[in-house]
Amino acid sequence: MKRIRNFSIIAHIDHGKSTLSDRLIQATHIVSERDFKDQILDSMDIERERGITIKSQTVCLPFVAKDGQTYFLNLIDTPGHVDFTYEVSRALSSCEGALLIIDASQGVEAQTLANLYLAMEHNLEIIPVINKIDLPSADVDRVKLQIEEDLGLDPEAAILISAKEGIGIEKVLEALVNRMPPPSGDPEAPLQALIFDSHYDSFRGTIIYLRIYQGTVKPGDLIMFMSNKAVYKVEEVGIFQIIRVPRKELSAGEVGYIIAGIKTVSDTRCGDTITLKNRPCDAPVPGFVEAKPVVFSSIYPVASDGYEELAISLEKLKLNDASLIYEKDFSAALGFGFRCGFLGLLHLEVIQERLEREYDLSLILTAPSVQYQVIMNDDSILTIDNPALYPDPVMIQSTKEPFIRASIIIPDRYMGAAMKLCLDRRGINKNYQYLTSNRLEMIFELPLAEVVFDFYDKLKSVTQGYGSFDYEIIDYRETDIVKLDILINGERVDALSQLVHRDRAVDRARHACEKLKEEIPRQMFKIAIQGAIGAKIIARSTISPFRKDVTAKCYGGDITRKRKLLEKQKKGKKRMKMVGKVMIPQSAFLSVLKTDTD
Amino acid sequence: MSRENIETNHFFQPAGLYVHIPFCIRKCPYCDFFSITDRSTIPGFMEALIQEMSMTGVFPFRFDSLYIGGGTPSVLEANQVGRVVETAHRSYRILPGAEITLEANPGTLRFDKLTGFKSAGINRLNIGVQSFRDAHLNFLGRIHTGRDADTAIKDARKAGFDNLGLDLIYGIPGQTKKSWLLDLQQAVDYAPEHLSCYMLTYEFGTPMERGLRKGFFQALPESLAGDLFEATSAFLCSRGYQHYEISNFARSTDFRSRHNMKYWAGVPYIGLGPSAHSFTGMKRSWNCRSVSQYTENLNAGRLPVAGEEVLSRDQEMIEAVYLGLRKADGIAAEAFEKKFGVSFHGLFGEVIADLRKKRMMNATKTRCALTCRGMRFLDGIASRFVQRME
């Protein structure tokens, strides 16, 4: 155990976390050069394509230090986006220390701070690492000053590296050995292991990722989940070295996996503690907080018979993503589906993409909503996140919406642009302070509903990529919410309804009408699209009918082409929903969610 | 044998032979057929074409139509056309009385050339007039004038062509209903046996489509183009022509394009020359779209086939419906049921009832066909039929 180190790498997005992970993996030779690919820990397609880390991964790196001993360095990779703070928290609770990476030219950013605070909450040993020192724009002295002033860490402890060029990687490995504490815990004590992740393997059942705090587990043991007392027999234990490597046993301080033939997906809960049935520990591992979803949306299968499949897929995905919550839902337009809670809009997109790619489903999502508190005339309070359940306005005394406290760090030349963005989103400026001579931290209080749509993208764009952002929910405040309905040829489409602030309703309605006009195919009759609050129409658009729709020429060479078009249309129709006589494609539902007009 | 049986059984019907001559004096900006303007390669192409005929003559078909299309086949000299017709007769079983068509561009015709075509065995001439108005011809990038067209038609009659077809294009930017009907009137004045009237289509990838997309000109409003479609049908029917396919009109049933009818009836055809398509009842194949590749392959004794598809039952059904709906005769329900083993009205009854109500379709127990109004919306209607298929 003295030769084990459990650590995470935490950083603001794009500061080089995945590149450093790659170099550490290469330096310890667990993967041959031939099999190596960049961002090796980001195994999901979505992660590679978007260049982000979504899921935590672990890898065990054997390292021969200068003292001649072989150390086992367990790297627990974490996501960087603000939506996935929860994943970071789960990973950190399995570690004794963390490498905090700071980009030598960008300096300390909002998530650098947020992740540092998280790490400190878990009492981790923190080693600052200044990355990208090879860049011409690198300013190491300035970053050291920020480390001292903004982070309150010892700047002289910082390791200077360039992960891209492979500079300083040995120093990082030595620092892990010498400066990070080894785990503690008695391998002879009753088993106490924390589940920090899991995923479903079609051949082996659930693979549980766990950190052993005390005791030992080996194949043949009968394990018990402390939350529900479910008992399974261990088939295999092991560690991760990109692939799963079986071991005879796992004991205190180690990070690895267990396979126990678990088919019941719901039995495995991240944050649960595993112990031995015959010799249980006294108490579960403490201090593991459930993620709280902040954005809600309903998911429906496009195919009318796709509900069962969606249910099974969600259950499996939930195993790999404990932060996802869902319950059954019904829409008059779309049939049976699920109301889901997400950590943020990126999380929502990721879940949608994973369901579509990994489970081959075709989905329709409804407009994301936050959770509103509706105070009724009889003083009862309803929590509403689904427009379909929004009560009749005459029954409502008042409505409250969640507010966040946002920390926005920007170079001061973007102050005007960022300020305008926040004020446009109904933000209240609480404070601002200079972190260094030209870097500014602005504190804004903003309605969460204004942030979940595309605030982060907009902030990035108005600050040319330099702005960073982190937030926490602070309280609920009185607001003026209306339910915006969309009518197609006079018929209300419940799946397109959204709850919006009254001041924003006209803009949103216009946006929805325009988007739907672009996405709904023309028909032989006129299609009227209207946005309405109650009986009042506040926006409209019209899709003019076909006045002709005929291919003039069709001879030998044209027949195949024409048939293929008809086949494509037939296939496309499977991705459409009928509302009255109008066919609405899946893309139309999704286009309404994107706000690119303001 | 009943009419339905003949319609479904391909082997009882003579096939069609198509020859693609991929050369033009100039490319028209709206055209997406394959052709090149370098005519120095014609001699090499001719040898390759003869070679392709000798290699494909083994098909167990009888032919009652030969169609020489393009491109601009009339860029060939009469003796070259004669060689094509002669070699076709030598290589294939071409029935007596077969329809032998040549497509011609007025800008390439002279009286002596026309008599030469006639003696080469061409018995049907199809002239690409497109318009009699020079402003429209200019927009269409044609090499000829309205006057050239007039001369060509008169010369063709003089040369003895008694089966004459004219091609016209409408829906041209700036066109009015009045000006189009004048064009049509002039065409009818020559009393052609056949008329093809094509609505101008902006095919993706053509210079004209790019011009439209970039906003260099405005397309005729869709509603006017649609109105011209119905006006064309009404005008020509009033002048005694049958509207027998979306874009095709004949003075009598005998003068329908025997060759082109095969495309819409699912009757086999063999296509020769670059980019030509062949259909043998279940398999469709197509030649490469390159004169040099075509020539090289045949010189090396290889067929220039670039691809093929074997139609599944579902695909055959889609084609039968789409092509059937293009014809005024429509789809023969019984033949359809025999071929595909499904109940025609069971499958499409709902769509048919709706279309009848909208006066877009005439349907009896045995046949269903689009009205002129329905033809205007053929593609969307065909799509509705296809959606009903399992």
PDB file of N, CA, C and O in Angstrom, chain A residues 522 524-525 545-567 569-571 573 581 583, chain B residues 32-33 198-199 222-223 247-248 260 263-264 277 284 309 311 315 318-319 322 326 360 375-380 383 386-387 389-390:
ATOM      1  N   ARG A 522     -42.780  21.144 -46.907  1.00  0.00           N
ATOM      2  CA  ARG A 522     -43.994  21.680 -47.508  1.00  0.00           C
ATOM      3  C   ARG A 522     -44.948  20.546 -47.830  1.00  0.00           C
ATOM      4  O   ARG A 522     -44.551  19.420 -48.047  1.00  0.00           O
ATOM      5  N   MET A 524     -49.176  19.781 -49.601  1.00  0.00           N
ATOM      6  CA  MET A 524     -50.034  20.301 -50.648  1.00  0.00           C
ATOM      7  C   MET A 524     -51.043  21.313 -50.101  1.00  0.00           C
ATOM      8  O   MET A 524     -51.829  21.878 -50.842  1.00  0.00           O
ATOM      9  N   PHE A 525     -51.020  21.510 -48.781  1.00  0.00           N
ATOM     10  CA  PHE A 525     -51.907  22.497 -48.187  1.00  0.00           C
ATOM     11  C   PHE A 525     -51.066  23.473 -47.364  1.00  0.00           C
ATOM     12  O   PHE A 525     -49.913  23.198 -47.034  1.00  0.00           O
ATOM     13  N   PRO A 545     -47.999  26.137 -49.550  1.00  0.00           N
ATOM     14  CA  PRO A 545     -48.140  24.781 -50.097  1.00  0.00           C
ATOM     15  C   PRO A 545     -47.366  24.645 -51.409  1.00  0.00           C
ATOM     16  O   PRO A 545     -47.014  25.635 -52.041  1.00  0.00           O
ATOM     17  N   PHE A 546     -47.124  23.407 -51.799  1.00  0.00           N
ATOM     18  CA  PHE A 546     -46.578  23.140 -53.122  1.00  0.00           C
ATOM     19  C   PHE A 546     -47.534  23.671 -54.167  1.00  0.00           C
ATOM     20  O   PHE A 546     -48.740  23.438 -54.088  1.00  0.00           O
ATOM     21  N   ARG A 547     -47.037  24.382 -55.146  1.00  0.00           N
ATOM     22  CA  ARG A 547     -47.883  24.754 -56.267  1.00  0.00           C
ATOM     23  C   ARG A 547     -47.617  23.845 -57.455  1.00  0.00           C
ATOM     24  O   ARG A 547     -48.307  23.854 -58.448  1.00  0.00           O
ATOM     25  N   LYS A 548     -46.526  23.131 -57.385  1.00  0.00           N
ATOM     26  CA  LYS A 548     -46.244  22.047 -58.330  1.00  0.00           C
ATOM     27  C   LYS A 548     -45.220  21.158 -57.655  1.00  0.00           C
ATOM     28  O   LYS A 548     -44.459  21.620 -56.793  1.00  0.00           O
ATOM     29  N   ASP A 549     -45.185  19.917 -58.020  1.00  0.00           N
ATOM     30  CA  ASP A 549     -44.249  18.987 -57.390  1.00  0.00           C
ATOM     31  C   ASP A 549     -44.113  17.802 -58.318  1.00  0.00           C
ATOM     32  O   ASP A 549     -44.700  16.747 -58.090  1.00  0.00           O
ATOM     33  N   VAL A 550     -43.383  18.019 -59.390  1.00  0.00           N
ATOM     34  CA  VAL A 550     -43.341  16.969 -60.400  1.00  0.00           C
ATOM     35  C   VAL A 550     -41.984  16.977 -61.087  1.00  0.00           C
ATOM     36  O   VAL A 550     -41.431  18.036 -61.367  1.00  0.00           O
ATOM     37  N   THR A 551     -41.426  15.803 -61.285  1.00  0.00           N
ATOM     38  CA  THR A 551     -40.190  15.662 -62.041  1.00  0.00           C
ATOM     39  C   THR A 551     -40.555  15.567 -63.514  1.00  0.00           C
ATOM     40  O   THR A 551     -41.301  14.682 -63.911  1.00  0.00           O
ATOM     41  N   ALA A 552     -40.033  16.526 -64.294  1.00  0.00           N
ATOM     42  CA  ALA A 552     -40.469  16.610 -65.689  1.00  0.00           C
ATOM     43  C   ALA A 552     -39.989  15.426 -66.505  1.00  0.00           C
ATOM     44  O   ALA A 552     -40.724  14.875 -67.321  1.00  0.00           O
ATOM     45  N   LYS A 553     -38.718  15.041 -66.282  1.00  0.00           N
ATOM     46  CA  LYS A 553     -38.127  14.035 -67.161  1.00  0.00           C
ATOM     47  C   LYS A 553     -37.818  12.765 -66.401  1.00  0.00           C
ATOM     48  O   LYS A 553     -37.227  12.815 -65.327  1.00  0.00           O
ATOM     49  N   CYS A 554     -38.176  11.628 -66.961  1.00  0.00           N
ATOM     50  CA  CYS A 554     -37.810  10.369 -66.316  1.00  0.00           C
ATOM     51  C   CYS A 554     -37.585   9.294 -67.365  1.00  0.00           C
ATOM     52  O   CYS A 554     -38.535   8.678 -67.834  1.00  0.00           O
ATOM     53  N   TYR A 555     -36.319   9.127 -67.734  1.00  0.00           N
ATOM     54  CA  TYR A 555     -35.956   8.092 -68.707  1.00  0.00           C
ATOM     55  C   TYR A 555     -34.984   7.128 -68.057  1.00  0.00           C
ATOM     56  O   TYR A 555     -34.806   7.151 -66.833  1.00  0.00           O
ATOM     57  N   GLY A 556     -34.323   6.318 -68.874  1.00  0.00           N
ATOM     58  CA  GLY A 556     -33.488   5.225 -68.360  1.00  0.00           C
ATOM     59  C   GLY A 556     -32.613   5.583 -67.179  1.00  0.00           C
ATOM     60  O   GLY A 556     -32.629   4.927 -66.140  1.00  0.00           O
ATOM     61  N   GLY A 557     -31.834   6.679 -67.334  1.00  0.00           N
ATOM     62  CA  GLY A 557     -30.859   7.007 -66.310  1.00  0.00           C
ATOM     63  C   GLY A 557     -31.460   7.661 -65.075  1.00  0.00           C
ATOM     64  O   GLY A 557     -30.797   7.791 -64.056  1.00  0.00           O
ATOM     65  N   ASP A 558     -32.713   8.080 -65.172  1.00  0.00           N
ATOM     66  CA  ASP A 558     -33.306   8.836 -64.064  1.00  0.00           C
ATOM     67  C   ASP A 558     -34.055   7.961 -63.063  1.00  0.00           C
ATOM     68  O   ASP A 558     -34.366   8.390 -61.969  1.00  0.00           O
ATOM     69  N   ILE A 559     -34.365   6.736 -63.486  1.00  0.00           N
ATOM     70  CA  ILE A 559     -35.292   5.920 -62.689  1.00  0.00           C
ATOM     71  C   ILE A 559     -34.687   5.522 -61.343  1.00  0.00           C
ATOM     72  O   ILE A 559     -35.323   5.664 -60.299  1.00  0.00           O
ATOM     73  N   THR A 560     -33.433   5.075 -61.381  1.00  0.00           N
ATOM     74  CA  THR A 560     -32.780   4.653 -60.142  1.00  0.00           C
ATOM     75  C   THR A 560     -32.716   5.825 -59.154  1.00  0.00           C
ATOM     76  O   THR A 560     -33.032   5.684 -57.976  1.00  0.00           O
ATOM     77  N   ARG A 561     -32.327   6.982 -59.691  1.00  0.00           N
ATOM     78  CA  ARG A 561     -32.179   8.167 -58.839  1.00  0.00           C
ATOM     79  C   ARG A 561     -33.522   8.523 -58.182  1.00  0.00           C
ATOM     80  O   ARG A 561     -33.604   8.818 -57.003  1.00  0.00           O
ATOM     81  N   LYS A 562     -34.567   8.487 -58.992  1.00  0.00           N
ATOM     82  CA  LYS A 562     -35.890   8.846 -58.477  1.00  0.00           C
ATOM     83  C   LYS A 562     -36.345   7.835 -57.415  1.00  0.00           C
ATOM     84  O   LYS A 562     -36.894   8.206 -56.383  1.00  0.00           O
ATOM     85  N   ARG A 563     -36.085   6.551 -57.687  1.00  0.00           N
ATOM     86  CA  ARG A 563     -36.509   5.530 -56.727  1.00  0.00           C
ATOM     87  C   ARG A 563     -35.761   5.710 -55.405  1.00  0.00           C
ATOM     88  O   ARG A 563     -36.339   5.599 -54.322  1.00  0.00           O
ATOM     89  N   LYS A 564     -34.454   6.008 -55.523  1.00  0.00           N
ATOM     90  CA  LYS A 564     -33.678   6.189 -54.291  1.00  0.00           C
ATOM     91  C   LYS A 564     -34.232   7.345 -53.471  1.00  0.00           C
ATOM     92  O   LYS A 564     -34.259   7.284 -52.247  1.00  0.00           O
ATOM     93  N   LEU A 565     -34.664   8.391 -54.156  1.00  0.00           N
ATOM     94  CA  LEU A 565     -35.254   9.531 -53.450  1.00  0.00           C
ATOM     95  C   LEU A 565     -36.530   9.113 -52.717  1.00  0.00           C
ATOM     96  O   LEU A 565     -36.752   9.471 -51.555  1.00  0.00           O
ATOM     97  N   LEU A 566     -37.349   8.316 -53.394  1.00  0.00           N
ATOM     98  CA  LEU A 566     -38.587   7.847 -52.755  1.00  0.00           C
ATOM     99  C   LEU A 566     -38.274   6.950 -51.563  1.00  0.00           C
ATOM    100  O   LEU A 566     -38.934   7.025 -50.526  1.00  0.00           O
ATOM    101  N   GLU A 567     -37.239   6.120 -51.708  1.00  0.00           N
ATOM    102  CA  GLU A 567     -36.845   5.250 -50.586  1.00  0.00           C
ATOM    103  C   GLU A 567     -36.370   6.091 -49.407  1.00  0.00           C
ATOM    104  O   GLU A 567     -36.690   5.817 -48.254  1.00  0.00           O
ATOM    105  N   GLN A 569     -37.231   9.187 -48.747  1.00  0.00           N
ATOM    106  CA  GLN A 569     -38.381   9.851 -48.136  1.00  0.00           C
ATOM    107  C   GLN A 569     -39.135   8.896 -47.229  1.00  0.00           C
ATOM    108  O   GLN A 569     -39.612   9.270 -46.164  1.00  0.00           O
ATOM    109  N   LYS A 570     -39.223   7.641 -47.672  1.00  0.00           N
ATOM    110  CA  LYS A 570     -39.956   6.660 -46.880  1.00  0.00           C
ATOM    111  C   LYS A 570     -39.236   6.438 -45.545  1.00  0.00           C
ATOM    112  O   LYS A 570     -39.857   6.392 -44.483  1.00  0.00           O
ATOM    113  N   LYS A 571     -37.911   6.337 -45.620  1.00  0.00           N
ATOM    114  CA  LYS A 571     -37.123   6.151 -44.418  1.00  0.00           C
ATOM    115  C   LYS A 571     -37.228   7.386 -43.520  1.00  0.00           C
ATOM    116  O   LYS A 571     -37.377   7.277 -42.310  1.00  0.00           O
ATOM    117  N   LYS A 573     -39.591   9.358 -43.253  1.00  0.00           N
ATOM    118  CA  LYS A 573     -40.899   9.492 -42.615  1.00  0.00           C
ATOM    119  C   LYS A 573     -40.961   8.745 -41.293  1.00  0.00           C
ATOM    120  O   LYS A 573     -41.716   9.109 -40.396  1.00  0.00           O
ATOM    121  N   LYS A 581     -52.748  16.564 -39.827  1.00  0.00           N
ATOM    122  CA  LYS A 581     -52.340  16.096 -41.147  1.00  0.00           C
ATOM    123  C   LYS A 581     -50.884  16.444 -41.450  1.00  0.00           C
ATOM    124  O   LYS A 581     -50.375  16.133 -42.510  1.00  0.00           O
ATOM    125  N   MET A 583     -46.830  16.466 -41.106  1.00  0.00           N
ATOM    126  CA  MET A 583     -45.716  15.646 -40.675  1.00  0.00           C
ATOM    127  C   MET A 583     -44.605  16.541 -40.152  1.00  0.00           C
ATOM    128  O   MET A 583     -44.157  17.446 -40.851  1.00  0.00           O
TER     129      MET A 583
ATOM    130  N   ASP B  32     -28.187  17.975 -67.642  1.00  0.00           N
ATOM    131  CA  ASP B  32     -27.311  17.139 -66.822  1.00  0.00           C
ATOM    132  C   ASP B  32     -27.061  15.769 -67.449  1.00  0.00           C
ATOM    133  O   ASP B  32     -26.575  14.867 -66.789  1.00  0.00           O
ATOM    134  N   PHE B  33     -27.404  15.647 -68.717  1.00  0.00           N
ATOM    135  CA  PHE B  33     -27.018  14.404 -69.412  1.00  0.00           C
ATOM    136  C   PHE B  33     -25.525  14.439 -69.673  1.00  0.00           C
ATOM    137  O   PHE B  33     -24.927  15.504 -69.783  1.00  0.00           O
ATOM    138  N   TYR B 198     -41.225  19.916 -71.675  1.00  0.00           N
ATOM    139  CA  TYR B 198     -40.563  19.726 -70.383  1.00  0.00           C
ATOM    140  C   TYR B 198     -40.562  21.006 -69.580  1.00  0.00           C
ATOM    141  O   TYR B 198     -40.163  22.058 -70.072  1.00  0.00           O
ATOM    142  N   MET B 199     -40.992  20.891 -68.331  1.00  0.00           N
ATOM    143  CA  MET B 199     -40.880  22.017 -67.412  1.00  0.00           C
ATOM    144  C   MET B 199     -39.398  22.177 -67.082  1.00  0.00           C
ATOM    145  O   MET B 199     -38.721  21.194 -66.764  1.00  0.00           O
ATOM    146  N   GLU B 222     -43.279  29.268 -58.723  1.00  0.00           N
ATOM    147  CA  GLU B 222     -43.736  27.883 -58.778  1.00  0.00           C
ATOM    148  C   GLU B 222     -45.193  27.776 -59.224  1.00  0.00           C
ATOM    149  O   GLU B 222     -45.559  26.892 -59.998  1.00  0.00           O
ATOM    150  N   SER B 223     -46.032  28.714 -58.752  1.00  0.00           N
ATOM    151  CA  SER B 223     -47.451  28.602 -59.080  1.00  0.00           C
ATOM    152  C   SER B 223     -47.666  28.810 -60.585  1.00  0.00           C
ATOM    153  O   SER B 223     -48.481  28.118 -61.203  1.00  0.00           O
ATOM    154  N   SER B 247     -44.832  14.549 -69.494  1.00  0.00           N
ATOM    155  CA  SER B 247     -44.269  15.560 -70.407  1.00  0.00           C
ATOM    156  C   SER B 247     -44.470  15.206 -71.879  1.00  0.00           C
ATOM    157  O   SER B 247     -43.872  15.837 -72.739  1.00  0.00           O
ATOM    158  N   ASN B 248     -45.273  14.182 -72.183  1.00  0.00           N
ATOM    159  CA  ASN B 248     -45.334  13.700 -73.560  1.00  0.00           C
ATOM    160  C   ASN B 248     -46.750  13.675 -74.123  1.00  0.00           C
ATOM    161  O   ASN B 248     -47.702  13.279 -73.444  1.00  0.00           O
ATOM    162  N   ASN B 260     -39.698   5.172 -75.535  1.00  0.00           N
ATOM    163  CA  ASN B 260     -39.768   5.756 -74.191  1.00  0.00           C
ATOM    164  C   ASN B 260     -40.819   5.084 -73.317  1.00  0.00           C
ATOM    165  O   ASN B 260     -40.667   5.003 -72.092  1.00  0.00           O
ATOM    166  N   TYR B 263     -39.575   2.590 -70.779  1.00  0.00           N
ATOM    167  CA  TYR B 263     -39.027   3.027 -69.490  1.00  0.00           C
ATOM    168  C   TYR B 263     -40.105   3.060 -68.410  1.00  0.00           C
ATOM    169  O   TYR B 263     -39.868   2.756 -67.253  1.00  0.00           O
ATOM    170  N   TRP B 264     -41.302   3.465 -68.836  1.00  0.00           N
ATOM    171  CA  TRP B 264     -42.365   3.657 -67.831  1.00  0.00           C
ATOM    172  C   TRP B 264     -43.171   2.395 -67.589  1.00  0.00           C
ATOM    173  O   TRP B 264     -43.997   2.334 -66.687  1.00  0.00           O
ATOM    174  N   HIS B 277     -28.011   3.462 -69.441  1.00  0.00           N
ATOM    175  CA  HIS B 277     -28.538   2.475 -68.494  1.00  0.00           C
ATOM    176  C   HIS B 277     -29.209   1.328 -69.219  1.00  0.00           C
ATOM    177  O   HIS B 277     -29.870   1.545 -70.234  1.00  0.00           O
ATOM    178  N   ARG B 284     -30.590  -3.671 -63.145  1.00  0.00           N
ATOM    179  CA  ARG B 284     -30.287  -2.462 -63.891  1.00  0.00           C
ATOM    180  C   ARG B 284     -28.793  -2.232 -63.801  1.00  0.00           C
ATOM    181  O   ARG B 284     -28.194  -2.392 -62.749  1.00  0.00           O
ATOM    182  N   GLU B 309     -27.519  -2.769 -60.177  1.00  0.00           N
ATOM    183  CA  GLU B 309     -28.322  -3.070 -58.987  1.00  0.00           C
ATOM    184  C   GLU B 309     -29.333  -4.135 -59.368  1.00  0.00           C
ATOM    185  O   GLU B 309     -29.864  -4.129 -60.478  1.00  0.00           O
ATOM    186  N   LEU B 311     -32.892  -5.366 -58.439  1.00  0.00           N
ATOM    187  CA  LEU B 311     -34.013  -4.790 -57.723  1.00  0.00           C
ATOM    188  C   LEU B 311     -34.664  -5.801 -56.798  1.00  0.00           C
ATOM    189  O   LEU B 311     -34.940  -6.927 -57.192  1.00  0.00           O
ATOM    190  N   GLN B 315     -38.299  -2.604 -54.213  1.00  0.00           N
ATOM    191  CA  GLN B 315     -37.813  -1.589 -55.153  1.00  0.00           C
ATOM    192  C   GLN B 315     -38.576  -1.657 -56.466  1.00  0.00           C
ATOM    193  O   GLN B 315     -38.935  -0.633 -57.040  1.00  0.00           O
ATOM    194  N   ILE B 318     -41.852   0.067 -55.918  1.00  0.00           N
ATOM    195  CA  ILE B 318     -41.754   1.528 -55.921  1.00  0.00           C
ATOM    196  C   ILE B 318     -41.689   2.040 -57.362  1.00  0.00           C
ATOM    197  O   ILE B 318     -42.392   2.974 -57.744  1.00  0.00           O
ATOM    198  N   GLU B 319     -40.858   1.384 -58.163  1.00  0.00           N
ATOM    199  CA  GLU B 319     -40.705   1.835 -59.554  1.00  0.00           C
ATOM    200  C   GLU B 319     -41.999   1.652 -60.331  1.00  0.00           C
ATOM    201  O   GLU B 319     -42.393   2.513 -61.119  1.00  0.00           O
ATOM    202  N   TYR B 322     -44.301   4.519 -59.226  1.00  0.00           N
ATOM    203  CA  TYR B 322     -43.874   5.852 -59.673  1.00  0.00           C
ATOM    204  C   TYR B 322     -43.999   5.994 -61.188  1.00  0.00           C
ATOM    205  O   TYR B 322     -44.528   6.985 -61.694  1.00  0.00           O
ATOM    206  N   ARG B 326     -46.842   8.126 -63.801  1.00  0.00           N
ATOM    207  CA  ARG B 326     -46.438   9.124 -64.805  1.00  0.00           C
ATOM    208  C   ARG B 326     -47.311   9.043 -66.055  1.00  0.00           C
ATOM    209  O   ARG B 326     -47.415   9.997 -66.808  1.00  0.00           O
ATOM    210  N   MET B 360     -57.758  14.450 -58.227  1.00  0.00           N
ATOM    211  CA  MET B 360     -56.390  14.279 -58.709  1.00  0.00           C
ATOM    212  C   MET B 360     -56.190  12.891 -59.295  1.00  0.00           C
ATOM    213  O   MET B 360     -55.115  12.591 -59.820  1.00  0.00           O
ATOM    214  N   MET B 375     -51.176  15.015 -61.858  1.00  0.00           N
ATOM    215  CA  MET B 375     -49.816  14.919 -62.417  1.00  0.00           C
ATOM    216  C   MET B 375     -48.945  16.090 -61.975  1.00  0.00           C
ATOM    217  O   MET B 375     -47.740  15.951 -61.788  1.00  0.00           O
ATOM    218  N   ARG B 376     -49.577  17.227 -61.796  1.00  0.00           N
ATOM    219  CA  ARG B 376     -48.850  18.428 -61.372  1.00  0.00           C
ATOM    220  C   ARG B 376     -48.164  18.202 -60.021  1.00  0.00           C
ATOM    221  O   ARG B 376     -47.177  18.853 -59.690  1.00  0.00           O
ATOM    222  N   PHE B 377     -48.724  17.271 -59.247  1.00  0.00           N
ATOM    223  CA  PHE B 377     -48.172  16.987 -57.914  1.00  0.00           C
ATOM    224  C   PHE B 377     -47.665  15.553 -57.808  1.00  0.00           C
ATOM    225  O   PHE B 377     -47.635  14.972 -56.727  1.00  0.00           O
ATOM    226  N   LEU B 378     -47.259  14.996 -58.949  1.00  0.00           N
ATOM    227  CA  LEU B 378     -46.897  13.580 -59.007  1.00  0.00           C
ATOM    228  C   LEU B 378     -45.927  13.138 -57.891  1.00  0.00           C
ATOM    229  O   LEU B 378     -46.141  12.116 -57.247  1.00  0.00           O
ATOM    230  N   ASP B 379     -44.847  13.899 -57.698  1.00  0.00           N
ATOM    231  CA  ASP B 379     -43.790  13.403 -56.806  1.00  0.00           C
ATOM    232  C   ASP B 379     -44.291  13.200 -55.380  1.00  0.00           C
ATOM    233  O   ASP B 379     -44.015  12.178 -54.746  1.00  0.00           O
ATOM    234  N   GLY B 380     -45.033  14.193 -54.891  1.00  0.00           N
ATOM    235  CA  GLY B 380     -45.586  14.078 -53.541  1.00  0.00           C
ATOM    236  C   GLY B 380     -46.594  12.942 -53.447  1.00  0.00           C
ATOM    237  O   GLY B 380     -46.652  12.218 -52.444  1.00  0.00           O
ATOM    238  N   SER B 383     -44.866   9.675 -53.393  1.00  0.00           N
ATOM    239  CA  SER B 383     -44.304   9.474 -52.064  1.00  0.00           C
ATOM    240  C   SER B 383     -45.378   8.928 -51.110  1.00  0.00           C
ATOM    241  O   SER B 383     -45.104   8.049 -50.294  1.00  0.00           O
ATOM    242  N   VAL B 386     -45.778   5.316 -51.788  1.00  0.00           N
ATOM    243  CA  VAL B 386     -44.635   4.533 -51.306  1.00  0.00           C
ATOM    244  C   VAL B 386     -44.685   4.373 -49.785  1.00  0.00           C
ATOM    245  O   VAL B 386     -44.332   3.322 -49.240  1.00  0.00           O
ATOM    246  N   GLN B 387     -45.166   5.432 -49.087  1.00  0.00           N
ATOM    247  CA  GLN B 387     -45.273   5.330 -47.620  1.00  0.00           C
ATOM    248  C   GLN B 387     -46.196   4.188 -47.202  1.00  0.00           C
ATOM    249  O   GLN B 387     -46.077   3.650 -46.101  1.00  0.00           O
ATOM    250  N   MET B 389     -46.448   1.317 -48.574  1.00  0.00           N
ATOM    251  CA  MET B 389     -45.892  -0.024 -48.781  1.00  0.00           C
ATOM    252  C   MET B 389     -45.268  -0.518 -47.483  1.00  0.00           C
ATOM    253  O   MET B 389     -44.723   0.259 -46.721  1.00  0.00           O
ATOM    254  N   GLU B 390     -45.334  -1.815 -47.303  1.00  0.00           N
ATOM    255  CA  GLU B 390     -44.801  -2.397 -46.057  1.00  0.00           C
ATOM    256  C   GLU B 390     -43.291  -2.266 -46.001  1.00  0.00           C
ATOM    257  O   GLU B 390     -42.602  -2.495 -46.939  1.00  0.00           O
TER     258      GLU B 390
END
